[in-house]
Amino acid sequence: MTMKRMLMILVLLAAVRAFGGDDGNVTVKLNDVSPRGTHTNIWFECSVTIHNGTSAPLTVNNLFIGPPSLALKISDLDGKELKRVYSVPHIIEPTQWDIAPGDDTFTNVCYGLPNGNRPPLSLPEGVHAVRVQVQGILPGSSFTNRLTSNIVEVQVP
């Protein structure tokens, strides 16, 4: 490799780092997913980790409860979306969440529970496994990009 080519590669790497490399990256990871209930009244208890790669806390005003927050996308094994559901508020739900730099894991996030006018989640007959993924934004925060987690395959009752 010529010295000129090597210098050009180093300059490009430095430019990528300066204009949005790994610094300031925010990601979401779906950890554990447990199906609960029956096939016609099912919900998913999840553990979700948000990695805040910025240097400051992110203040979010709606993390899992409704649009446009982090929804659970449920698809069949062929990738066809079956449902998109949100969590229900707990008895004491904060009006805002502060996500410090680093990893913040939220456990017992229950997606798909019936609540008020939200009916029970029912999956089509014959579906015994689904793929789930967390998707959405962090509303109210300075991070405005759309987040998409890894996919987890789940056996359903």
mmCIF file of C-alpha atoms in Angstrom:
data_model
loop_
_atom_site.group_PDB
_atom_site.id
_atom_site.type_symbol
_atom_site.label_atom_id
_atom_site.label_comp_id
_atom_site.label_asym_id
_atom_site.label_seq_id
_atom_site.Cartn_x
_atom_site.Cartn_y
_atom_site.Cartn_z
ATOM 1 C CA MET A 1 0.000 0.000 0.000
ATOM 2 C CA THR A 2 1.406 3.365 -0.934
ATOM 3 C CA MET A 3 2.018 6.057 1.619
ATOM 4 C CA LYS A 4 -0.411 8.359 -0.207
ATOM 5 C CA ARG A 5 -3.211 5.778 -0.057
ATOM 6 C CA MET A 6 -2.542 5.074 3.634
ATOM 7 C CA LEU A 7 -2.642 8.783 4.433
ATOM 8 C CA MET A 8 -5.954 9.135 2.562
ATOM 9 C CA ILE A 9 -7.485 6.245 4.568
ATOM 10 C CA LEU A 10 -6.359 7.816 7.852
ATOM 11 C CA VAL A 11 -7.859 11.175 6.845
ATOM 12 C CA LEU A 12 -11.177 9.481 5.960
ATOM 13 C CA LEU A 13 -11.258 7.625 9.288
ATOM 14 C CA ALA A 14 -10.601 10.864 11.156
ATOM 15 C CA ALA A 15 -13.409 12.590 9.225
ATOM 16 C CA VAL A 16 -15.883 9.810 10.038
ATOM 17 C CA ARG A 17 -14.950 10.055 13.726
ATOM 18 C CA ALA A 18 -15.323 13.854 13.712
ATOM 19 C CA PHE A 19 -18.672 13.825 11.926
ATOM 20 C CA GLY A 20 -20.683 11.201 13.743
ATOM 21 C CA GLY A 21 -18.623 8.111 14.331
ATOM 22 C CA ASP A 22 -19.319 6.118 17.508
ATOM 23 C CA ASP A 23 -19.587 9.164 19.791
ATOM 24 C CA GLY A 24 -23.182 10.184 20.415
ATOM 25 C CA ASN A 25 -24.593 6.823 19.399
ATOM 26 C CA VAL A 26 -27.835 5.709 21.061
ATOM 27 C CA THR A 27 -29.024 2.127 20.619
ATOM 28 C CA VAL A 28 -31.725 -0.145 21.975
ATOM 29 C CA LYS A 29 -31.378 -3.861 22.716
ATOM 30 C CA LEU A 30 -34.147 -6.326 23.427
ATOM 31 C CA ASN A 31 -32.800 -8.744 26.042
ATOM 32 C CA ASP A 32 -35.190 -11.289 27.546
ATOM 33 C CA VAL A 33 -38.736 -11.797 26.235
ATOM 34 C CA SER A 34 -41.270 -13.994 28.033
ATOM 35 C CA PRO A 35 -44.751 -14.623 26.612
ATOM 36 C CA ARG A 36 -47.507 -14.486 29.220
ATOM 37 C CA GLY A 37 -51.182 -15.457 29.082
ATOM 38 C CA THR A 38 -52.905 -17.489 26.416
ATOM 39 C CA HIS A 39 -52.867 -17.437 22.618
ATOM 40 C CA THR A 40 -55.988 -15.236 22.539
ATOM 41 C CA ASN A 41 -54.933 -13.014 25.454
ATOM 42 C CA ILE A 42 -51.158 -12.741 25.292
ATOM 43 C CA TRP A 43 -48.636 -10.160 26.361
ATOM 44 C CA PHE A 44 -44.851 -10.075 26.420
ATOM 45 C CA GLU A 45 -42.736 -9.289 29.473
ATOM 46 C CA CYS A 46 -39.481 -7.790 28.238
ATOM 47 C CA SER A 47 -36.128 -6.495 29.378
ATOM 48 C CA VAL A 48 -34.906 -3.569 27.259
ATOM 49 C CA THR A 49 -31.483 -1.908 27.412
ATOM 50 C CA ILE A 50 -30.955 1.588 26.064
ATOM 51 C CA HIS A 51 -27.335 2.541 25.442
ATOM 52 C CA ASN A 52 -26.799 6.294 25.672
ATOM 53 C CA GLY A 53 -23.482 6.928 23.960
ATOM 54 C CA THR A 54 -23.813 10.684 24.293
ATOM 55 C CA SER A 55 -21.998 12.661 26.959
ATOM 56 C CA ALA A 56 -25.204 13.961 28.573
ATOM 57 C CA PRO A 57 -28.394 12.432 30.009
ATOM 58 C CA LEU A 58 -31.345 12.091 27.644
ATOM 59 C CA THR A 59 -34.656 13.260 29.077
ATOM 60 C CA VAL A 60 -37.540 11.292 27.574
ATOM 61 C CA ASN A 61 -41.218 12.057 28.248
ATOM 62 C CA ASN A 62 -42.692 8.760 27.017
ATOM 63 C CA LEU A 63 -40.533 5.671 26.931
ATOM 64 C CA PHE A 64 -42.820 2.658 26.311
ATOM 65 C CA ILE A 65 -46.470 3.658 26.779
ATOM 66 C CA GLY A 66 -47.782 4.907 23.446
ATOM 67 C CA PRO A 67 -46.913 6.392 20.084
ATOM 68 C CA PRO A 68 -44.324 7.539 19.218
ATOM 69 C CA SER A 69 -42.358 5.787 21.996
ATOM 70 C CA LEU A 70 -40.664 2.381 21.833
ATOM 71 C CA ALA A 71 -43.207 -0.140 20.515
ATOM 72 C CA LEU A 72 -42.898 -3.911 20.310
ATOM 73 C CA LYS A 73 -43.254 -5.039 16.707
ATOM 74 C CA ILE A 74 -44.562 -8.618 16.472
ATOM 75 C CA SER A 75 -44.002 -10.491 13.192
ATOM 76 C CA ASP A 76 -44.501 -14.035 11.990
ATOM 77 C CA LEU A 77 -41.475 -16.106 11.040
ATOM 78 C CA ASP A 78 -41.757 -14.902 7.424
ATOM 79 C CA GLY A 79 -41.377 -11.281 8.565
ATOM 80 C CA LYS A 80 -45.033 -10.235 8.089
ATOM 81 C CA GLU A 81 -45.990 -7.756 10.811
ATOM 82 C CA LEU A 82 -48.856 -9.077 12.945
ATOM 83 C CA LYS A 83 -49.162 -6.362 15.601
ATOM 84 C CA ARG A 84 -47.394 -3.337 17.061
ATOM 85 C CA VAL A 85 -48.084 -2.880 20.763
ATOM 86 C CA TYR A 86 -47.064 -0.608 23.623
ATOM 87 C CA SER A 87 -46.715 -1.036 27.345
ATOM 88 C CA VAL A 88 -49.369 0.029 29.815
ATOM 89 C CA PRO A 89 -48.628 2.583 32.526
ATOM 90 C CA HIS A 90 -47.843 1.226 35.955
ATOM 91 C CA ILE A 91 -49.530 2.563 39.070
ATOM 92 C CA ILE A 92 -46.802 5.184 39.521
ATOM 93 C CA GLU A 93 -45.391 6.157 36.138
ATOM 94 C CA PRO A 94 -42.802 8.955 35.905
ATOM 95 C CA THR A 95 -43.706 11.899 33.699
ATOM 96 C CA GLN A 96 -40.186 11.856 32.334
ATOM 97 C CA TRP A 97 -37.272 9.446 32.225
ATOM 98 C CA ASP A 98 -33.630 10.459 32.480
ATOM 99 C CA ILE A 99 -31.307 8.067 30.681
ATOM 100 C CA ALA A 100 -27.742 8.675 31.848
ATOM 101 C CA PRO A 101 -24.760 8.096 29.574
ATOM 102 C CA GLY A 102 -23.989 4.375 29.415
ATOM 103 C CA ASP A 103 -26.426 1.472 29.622
ATOM 104 C CA ASP A 104 -29.822 1.687 31.301
ATOM 105 C CA THR A 105 -31.847 -1.540 31.494
ATOM 106 C CA PHE A 106 -35.606 -1.536 32.000
ATOM 107 C CA THR A 107 -37.095 -4.811 33.225
ATOM 108 C CA ASN A 108 -40.691 -6.008 33.459
ATOM 109 C CA VAL A 109 -41.810 -3.919 30.486
ATOM 110 C CA CYS A 110 -45.153 -5.557 29.666
ATOM 111 C CA TYR A 111 -46.121 -5.057 26.033
ATOM 112 C CA GLY A 112 -49.642 -5.912 24.906
ATOM 113 C CA LEU A 113 -51.557 -5.979 28.201
ATOM 114 C CA PRO A 114 -55.190 -4.914 27.827
ATOM 115 C CA ASN A 115 -55.865 -1.501 29.352
ATOM 116 C CA GLY A 116 -58.998 0.628 29.208
ATOM 117 C CA ASN A 117 -60.060 0.679 25.568
ATOM 118 C CA ARG A 118 -57.029 -1.407 24.514
ATOM 119 C CA PRO A 119 -58.365 -4.961 23.921
ATOM 120 C CA PRO A 120 -56.406 -8.132 24.723
ATOM 121 C CA LEU A 121 -53.737 -9.074 22.201
ATOM 122 C CA SER A 122 -54.683 -12.135 20.177
ATOM 123 C CA LEU A 123 -52.402 -13.911 17.734
ATOM 124 C CA PRO A 124 -53.724 -15.733 14.649
ATOM 125 C CA GLU A 125 -54.466 -19.449 14.980
ATOM 126 C CA GLY A 126 -51.569 -21.619 13.942
ATOM 127 C CA VAL A 127 -48.914 -19.099 14.973
ATOM 128 C CA HIS A 128 -46.675 -20.834 17.498
ATOM 129 C CA ALA A 129 -43.578 -18.676 17.175
ATOM 130 C CA VAL A 130 -43.111 -14.972 16.521
ATOM 131 C CA ARG A 131 -40.250 -12.557 16.066
ATOM 132 C CA VAL A 132 -40.319 -9.457 18.231
ATOM 133 C CA GLN A 133 -38.344 -6.246 17.974
ATOM 134 C CA VAL A 134 -38.435 -2.850 19.715
ATOM 135 C CA GLN A 135 -38.832 0.144 17.382
ATOM 136 C CA GLY A 136 -39.542 3.834 17.857
ATOM 137 C CA ILE A 137 -38.074 7.082 19.096
ATOM 138 C CA LEU A 138 -37.237 8.716 22.409
ATOM 139 C CA PRO A 139 -39.866 11.501 22.419
ATOM 140 C CA GLY A 140 -38.916 14.762 24.066
ATOM 141 C CA SER A 141 -35.184 13.988 24.012
ATOM 142 C CA SER A 142 -32.464 15.649 21.990
ATOM 143 C CA PHE A 143 -31.873 12.327 20.201
ATOM 144 C CA THR A 144 -34.325 12.287 17.304
ATOM 145 C CA ASN A 145 -33.223 9.277 15.257
ATOM 146 C CA ARG A 146 -35.452 6.217 14.996
ATOM 147 C CA LEU A 147 -34.266 3.231 17.050
ATOM 148 C CA THR A 148 -34.543 -0.425 16.061
ATOM 149 C CA SER A 149 -33.444 -3.284 18.304
ATOM 150 C CA ASN A 150 -32.286 -6.777 17.556
ATOM 151 C CA ILE A 151 -34.902 -9.434 16.735
ATOM 152 C CA VAL A 152 -35.788 -12.109 19.299
ATOM 153 C CA GLU A 153 -37.677 -15.257 18.291
ATOM 154 C CA VAL A 154 -40.268 -16.323 20.876
ATOM 155 C CA GLN A 155 -42.319 -19.527 21.180
ATOM 156 C CA VAL A 156 -45.923 -18.669 22.081
ATOM 157 C CA PRO A 157 -48.457 -20.852 23.951
#
